[in-house]
XYZ file of C-alpha atoms in Angstrom:
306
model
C 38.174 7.577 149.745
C 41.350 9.239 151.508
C 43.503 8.328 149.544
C 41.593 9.673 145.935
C 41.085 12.327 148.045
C 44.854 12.637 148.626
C 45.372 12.451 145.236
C 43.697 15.178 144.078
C 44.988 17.169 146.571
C 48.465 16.300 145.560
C 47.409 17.215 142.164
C 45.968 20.107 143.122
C 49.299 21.178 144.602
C 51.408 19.653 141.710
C 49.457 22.376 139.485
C 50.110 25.302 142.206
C 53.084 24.445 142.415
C 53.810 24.760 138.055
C 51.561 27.935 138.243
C 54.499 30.276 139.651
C 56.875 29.124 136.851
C 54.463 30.140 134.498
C 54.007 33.473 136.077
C 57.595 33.583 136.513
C 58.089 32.669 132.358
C 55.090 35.181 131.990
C 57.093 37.920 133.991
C 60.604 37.741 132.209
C 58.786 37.775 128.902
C 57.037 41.498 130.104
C 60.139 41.862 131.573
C 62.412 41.248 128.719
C 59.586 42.935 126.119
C 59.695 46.430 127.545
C 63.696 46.143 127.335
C 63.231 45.951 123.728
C 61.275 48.288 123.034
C 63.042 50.709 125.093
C 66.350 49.948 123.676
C 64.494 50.097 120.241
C 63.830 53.790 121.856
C 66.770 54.699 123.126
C 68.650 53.603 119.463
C 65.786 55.895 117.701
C 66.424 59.103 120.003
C 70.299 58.301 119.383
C 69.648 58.225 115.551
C 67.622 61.621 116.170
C 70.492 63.170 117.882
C 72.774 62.203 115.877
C 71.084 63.027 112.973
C 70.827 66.515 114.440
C 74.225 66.586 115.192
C 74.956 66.253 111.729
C 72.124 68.658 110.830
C 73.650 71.744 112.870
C 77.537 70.515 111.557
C 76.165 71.315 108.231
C 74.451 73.848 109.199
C 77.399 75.795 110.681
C 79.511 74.974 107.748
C 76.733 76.637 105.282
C 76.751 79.484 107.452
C 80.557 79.676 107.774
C 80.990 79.512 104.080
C 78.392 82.243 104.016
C 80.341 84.373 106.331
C 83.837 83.275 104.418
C 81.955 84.838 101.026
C 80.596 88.000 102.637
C 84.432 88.291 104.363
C 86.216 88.015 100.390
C 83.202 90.224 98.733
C 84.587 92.842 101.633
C 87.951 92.460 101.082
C 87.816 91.962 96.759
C 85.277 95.678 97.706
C 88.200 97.066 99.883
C 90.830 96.377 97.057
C 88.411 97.624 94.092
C 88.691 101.121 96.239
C 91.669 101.216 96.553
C 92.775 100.055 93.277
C 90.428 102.536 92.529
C 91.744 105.589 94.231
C 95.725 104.321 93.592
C 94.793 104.515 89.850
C 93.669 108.517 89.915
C 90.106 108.333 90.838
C 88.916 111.875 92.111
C 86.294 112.047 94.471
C 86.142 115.184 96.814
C 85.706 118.443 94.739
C 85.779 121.740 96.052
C 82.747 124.038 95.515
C 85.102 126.978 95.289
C 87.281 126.146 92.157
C 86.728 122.714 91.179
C 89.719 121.083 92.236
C 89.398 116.964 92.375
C 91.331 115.759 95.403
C 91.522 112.303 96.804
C 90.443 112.156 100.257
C 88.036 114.091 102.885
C 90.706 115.397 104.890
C 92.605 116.222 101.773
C 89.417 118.537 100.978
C 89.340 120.163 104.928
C 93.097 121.509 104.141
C 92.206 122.636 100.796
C 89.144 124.204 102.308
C 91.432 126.686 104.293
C 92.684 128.379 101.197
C 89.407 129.818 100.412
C 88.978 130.728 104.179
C 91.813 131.908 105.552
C 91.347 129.340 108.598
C 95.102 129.019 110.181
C 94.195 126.696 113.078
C 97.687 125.383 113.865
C 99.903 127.678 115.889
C 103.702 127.385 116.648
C 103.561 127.414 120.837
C 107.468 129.531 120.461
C 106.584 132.054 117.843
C 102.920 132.356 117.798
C 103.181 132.174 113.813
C 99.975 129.901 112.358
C 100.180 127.590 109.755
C 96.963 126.027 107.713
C 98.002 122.496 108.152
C 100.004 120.112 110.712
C 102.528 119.538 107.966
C 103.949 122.763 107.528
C 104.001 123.426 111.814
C 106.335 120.360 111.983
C 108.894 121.847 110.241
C 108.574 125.041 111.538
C 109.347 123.989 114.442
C 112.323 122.346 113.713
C 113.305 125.913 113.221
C 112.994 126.542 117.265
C 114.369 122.817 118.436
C 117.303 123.234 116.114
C 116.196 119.327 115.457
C 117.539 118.229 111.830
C 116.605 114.783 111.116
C 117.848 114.731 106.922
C 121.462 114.102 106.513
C 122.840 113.638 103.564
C 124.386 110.042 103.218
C 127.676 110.948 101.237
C 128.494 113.994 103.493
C 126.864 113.263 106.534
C 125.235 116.685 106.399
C 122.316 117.215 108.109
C 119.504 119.395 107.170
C 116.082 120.724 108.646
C 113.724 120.176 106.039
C 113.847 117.212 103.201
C 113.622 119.778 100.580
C 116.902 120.776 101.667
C 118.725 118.020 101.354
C 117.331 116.572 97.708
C 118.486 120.536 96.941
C 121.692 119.586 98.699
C 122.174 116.224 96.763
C 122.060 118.018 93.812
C 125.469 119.100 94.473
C 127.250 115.507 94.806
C 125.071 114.828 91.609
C 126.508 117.959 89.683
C 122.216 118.918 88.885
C 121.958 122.220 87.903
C 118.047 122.671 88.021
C 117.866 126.368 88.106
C 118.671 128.154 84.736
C 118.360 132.084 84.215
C 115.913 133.170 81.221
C 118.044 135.817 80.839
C 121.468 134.477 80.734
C 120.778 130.673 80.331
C 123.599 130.344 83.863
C 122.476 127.255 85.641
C 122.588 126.565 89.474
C 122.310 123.857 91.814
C 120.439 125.593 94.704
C 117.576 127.962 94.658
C 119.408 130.484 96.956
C 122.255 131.131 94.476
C 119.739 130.925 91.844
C 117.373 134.019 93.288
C 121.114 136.158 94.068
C 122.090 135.902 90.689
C 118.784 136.860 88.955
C 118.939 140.139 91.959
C 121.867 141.024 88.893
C 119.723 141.252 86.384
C 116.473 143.324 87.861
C 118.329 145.427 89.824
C 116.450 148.573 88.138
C 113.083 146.158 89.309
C 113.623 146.786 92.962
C 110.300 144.073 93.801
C 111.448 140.534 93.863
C 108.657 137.462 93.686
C 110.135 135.691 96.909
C 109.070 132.005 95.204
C 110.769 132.597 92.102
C 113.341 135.419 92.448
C 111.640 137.050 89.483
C 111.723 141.069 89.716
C 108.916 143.646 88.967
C 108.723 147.598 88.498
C 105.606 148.034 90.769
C 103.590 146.280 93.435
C 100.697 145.905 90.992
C 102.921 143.461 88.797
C 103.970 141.790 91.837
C 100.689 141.266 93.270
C 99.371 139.759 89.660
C 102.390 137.313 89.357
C 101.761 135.954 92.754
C 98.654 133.897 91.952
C 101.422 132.052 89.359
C 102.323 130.039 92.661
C 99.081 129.657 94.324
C 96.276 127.212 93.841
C 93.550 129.865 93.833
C 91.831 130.626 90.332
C 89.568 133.311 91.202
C 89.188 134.655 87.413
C 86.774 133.234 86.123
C 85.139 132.456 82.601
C 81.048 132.488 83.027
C 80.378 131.053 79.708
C 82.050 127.918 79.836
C 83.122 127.951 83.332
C 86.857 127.787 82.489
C 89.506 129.639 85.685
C 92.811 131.009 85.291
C 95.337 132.313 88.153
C 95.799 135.504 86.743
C 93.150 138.264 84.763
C 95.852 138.028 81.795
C 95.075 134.396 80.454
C 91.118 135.162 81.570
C 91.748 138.098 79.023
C 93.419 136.361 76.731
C 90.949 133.379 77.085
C 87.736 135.759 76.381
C 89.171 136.919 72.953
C 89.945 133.071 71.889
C 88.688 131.559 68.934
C 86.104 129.503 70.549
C 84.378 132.614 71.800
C 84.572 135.435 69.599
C 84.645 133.566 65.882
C 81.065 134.123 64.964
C 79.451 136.565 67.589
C 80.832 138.827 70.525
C 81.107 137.156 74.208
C 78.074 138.878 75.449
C 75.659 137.672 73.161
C 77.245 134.179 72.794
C 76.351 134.085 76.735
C 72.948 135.203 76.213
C 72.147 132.654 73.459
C 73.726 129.873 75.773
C 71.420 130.790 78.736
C 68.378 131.026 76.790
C 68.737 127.491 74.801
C 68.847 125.573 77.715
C 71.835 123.613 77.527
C 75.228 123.228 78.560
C 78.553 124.809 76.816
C 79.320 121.749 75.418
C 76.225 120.765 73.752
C 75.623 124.267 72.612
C 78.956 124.256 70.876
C 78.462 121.148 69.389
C 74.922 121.592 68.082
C 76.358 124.795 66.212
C 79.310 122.484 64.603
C 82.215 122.819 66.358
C 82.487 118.730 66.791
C 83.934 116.582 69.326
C 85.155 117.632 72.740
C 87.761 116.448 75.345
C 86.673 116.924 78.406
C 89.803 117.350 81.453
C 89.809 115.215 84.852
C 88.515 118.882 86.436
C 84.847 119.491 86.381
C 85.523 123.305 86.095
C 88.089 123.439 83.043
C 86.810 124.132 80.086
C 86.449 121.834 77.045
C 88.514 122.963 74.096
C 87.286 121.751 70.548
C 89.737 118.905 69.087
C 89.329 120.117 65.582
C 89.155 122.795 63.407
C 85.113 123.751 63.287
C 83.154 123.114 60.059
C 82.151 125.645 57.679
């Protein structure tokens, strides 16, 4: 009996003992299963990264060949402008005569003709100038400063004006010619003495052009010959002129005067409604050219129809 009852107890250990490497077998299976599937994890999160990675690389590339586009649309913009304005495109027209000029600070200075403004002052003389431009040079005048010399002679000179007059001497130009005697000069100064020979019963000199005049009157109406002004103007069609002689001879034209008198041309204008243009062509006078300024007149390009 003690021995089968050692036997069983044996056996009973034997098992005990072979439990614990099942257990243990058990264990590195759990233990080697959760490795898996966290390695299966880790790959998929790697994939995800990755995959976002590539997501935002392509992403940045889209939006840097969006930015690339909008940067040559700018630039191919930039160069229409200014392929634009280098061809002769007018923009900025004065209110006050029409003129077309090419930039807003072009306009500001041209503004000053119409009022007066002289807002640049020489600091030596106290003499005002409309522009910066024009002040520079004056004061060249005070500094004795004469940056133009003339490369053949080494002559120097205050203002560039001077010295393309000046190089007009090594290049035997003669651009100043007398209407009355057909002499030609080189420089403007011996042109306006010489013509002082000729008008000197016309005591009143222009001091642009040297030309000479019996009274102030004629003076003052040649004057606006060198300015930019056109304050005569031309209601019907809107048309200026520098001086009351070409408005004058302007109002007795053909265009205005072949079929009724001025004032009742510019009545019947007013009351159809429409422009100059239109009016003139609606009563047969054809085709038009119309000039780069907004204020000129059109002039008909052919002979009206009967």
């Amino acid at each position: 009996m003690r021995e089968t009852h050692t036997e069983e107890n044996s056996e009973q250990q034997t098992d005990l003992m072979e439990v614990p490497e099942e257990t243990k077998d058990l264990s590195k299976e759990e233990n080697e299963e959760p490795s898996e599937e966290d390695s299966e994890e880790s790959s998929e999160e790697d994939s995800e990264e990755d995959s976002d990675a590539v997501l935002s690389a392509e992403l940045s590339e889209e939006d840097s060949e969006e930015d690339s586009d909008e940067e040559q649309n700018q630039t191919s913009t930039r160069k229409k402008v200014l392929q634009k304005r280098a061809g002769g495109r007018k923009t900025w027209s004065c209110r006050q005569c029409g003129k077309s000029l090419t930039s807003s600070g072009s306009l500001r200075d041209h503004m000053r003709i119409h009022t007066g403004e002289t807002p640049f002052s020489c600091r030596y003389c106290g003499k005002s100038f409309k522009t910066k431009a024009p002040l520079t040079e004056h004061l060249r005048i005070h500094t004795g400063e004469k940056p133009f010399q003339c490369s053949l002679c080494q002559k120097s000179f205050t203002h560039r004006s001077s010295l393309r007059e000046h190089t007009r001497i090594h290049a035997g130009i003669k651009a100043y010619s007398c209407q009355e005697c057909g002499k030609s000069f080189t420089l403007r100064q011996y042109y306006t003495t010489h013509l002082k020979t000729h008008y000197k019963h016309k005591p009143l000199l222009c001091s642009v052009c040297g030309k000479g005049f019996n009274s102030p009157v004629q003076l003052k109406a040649h004057e606006p010959v060198h300015s930019e002004l056109k304050p005569y103007h031309c209601n019907p069609c809107g048309r200026s002129f520098r001086q009351v002689s070409c408005l004058q001879r302007h109002l007795k034209s053909f265009i205005h005067n072949k079929y009724r008198p001025l004032e009742k041309l510019t009545e019947q204008i007013r009351s159809s409604g429409l422009g100059f243009e239109q009016f003139m062509i609606q009563r047969g006078f054809g085709g038009f050219k119309t000039t780069t300024n907004p204020t000129a007149a059109n002039t008909p390009s052919h002979t009206p129809q009967p």
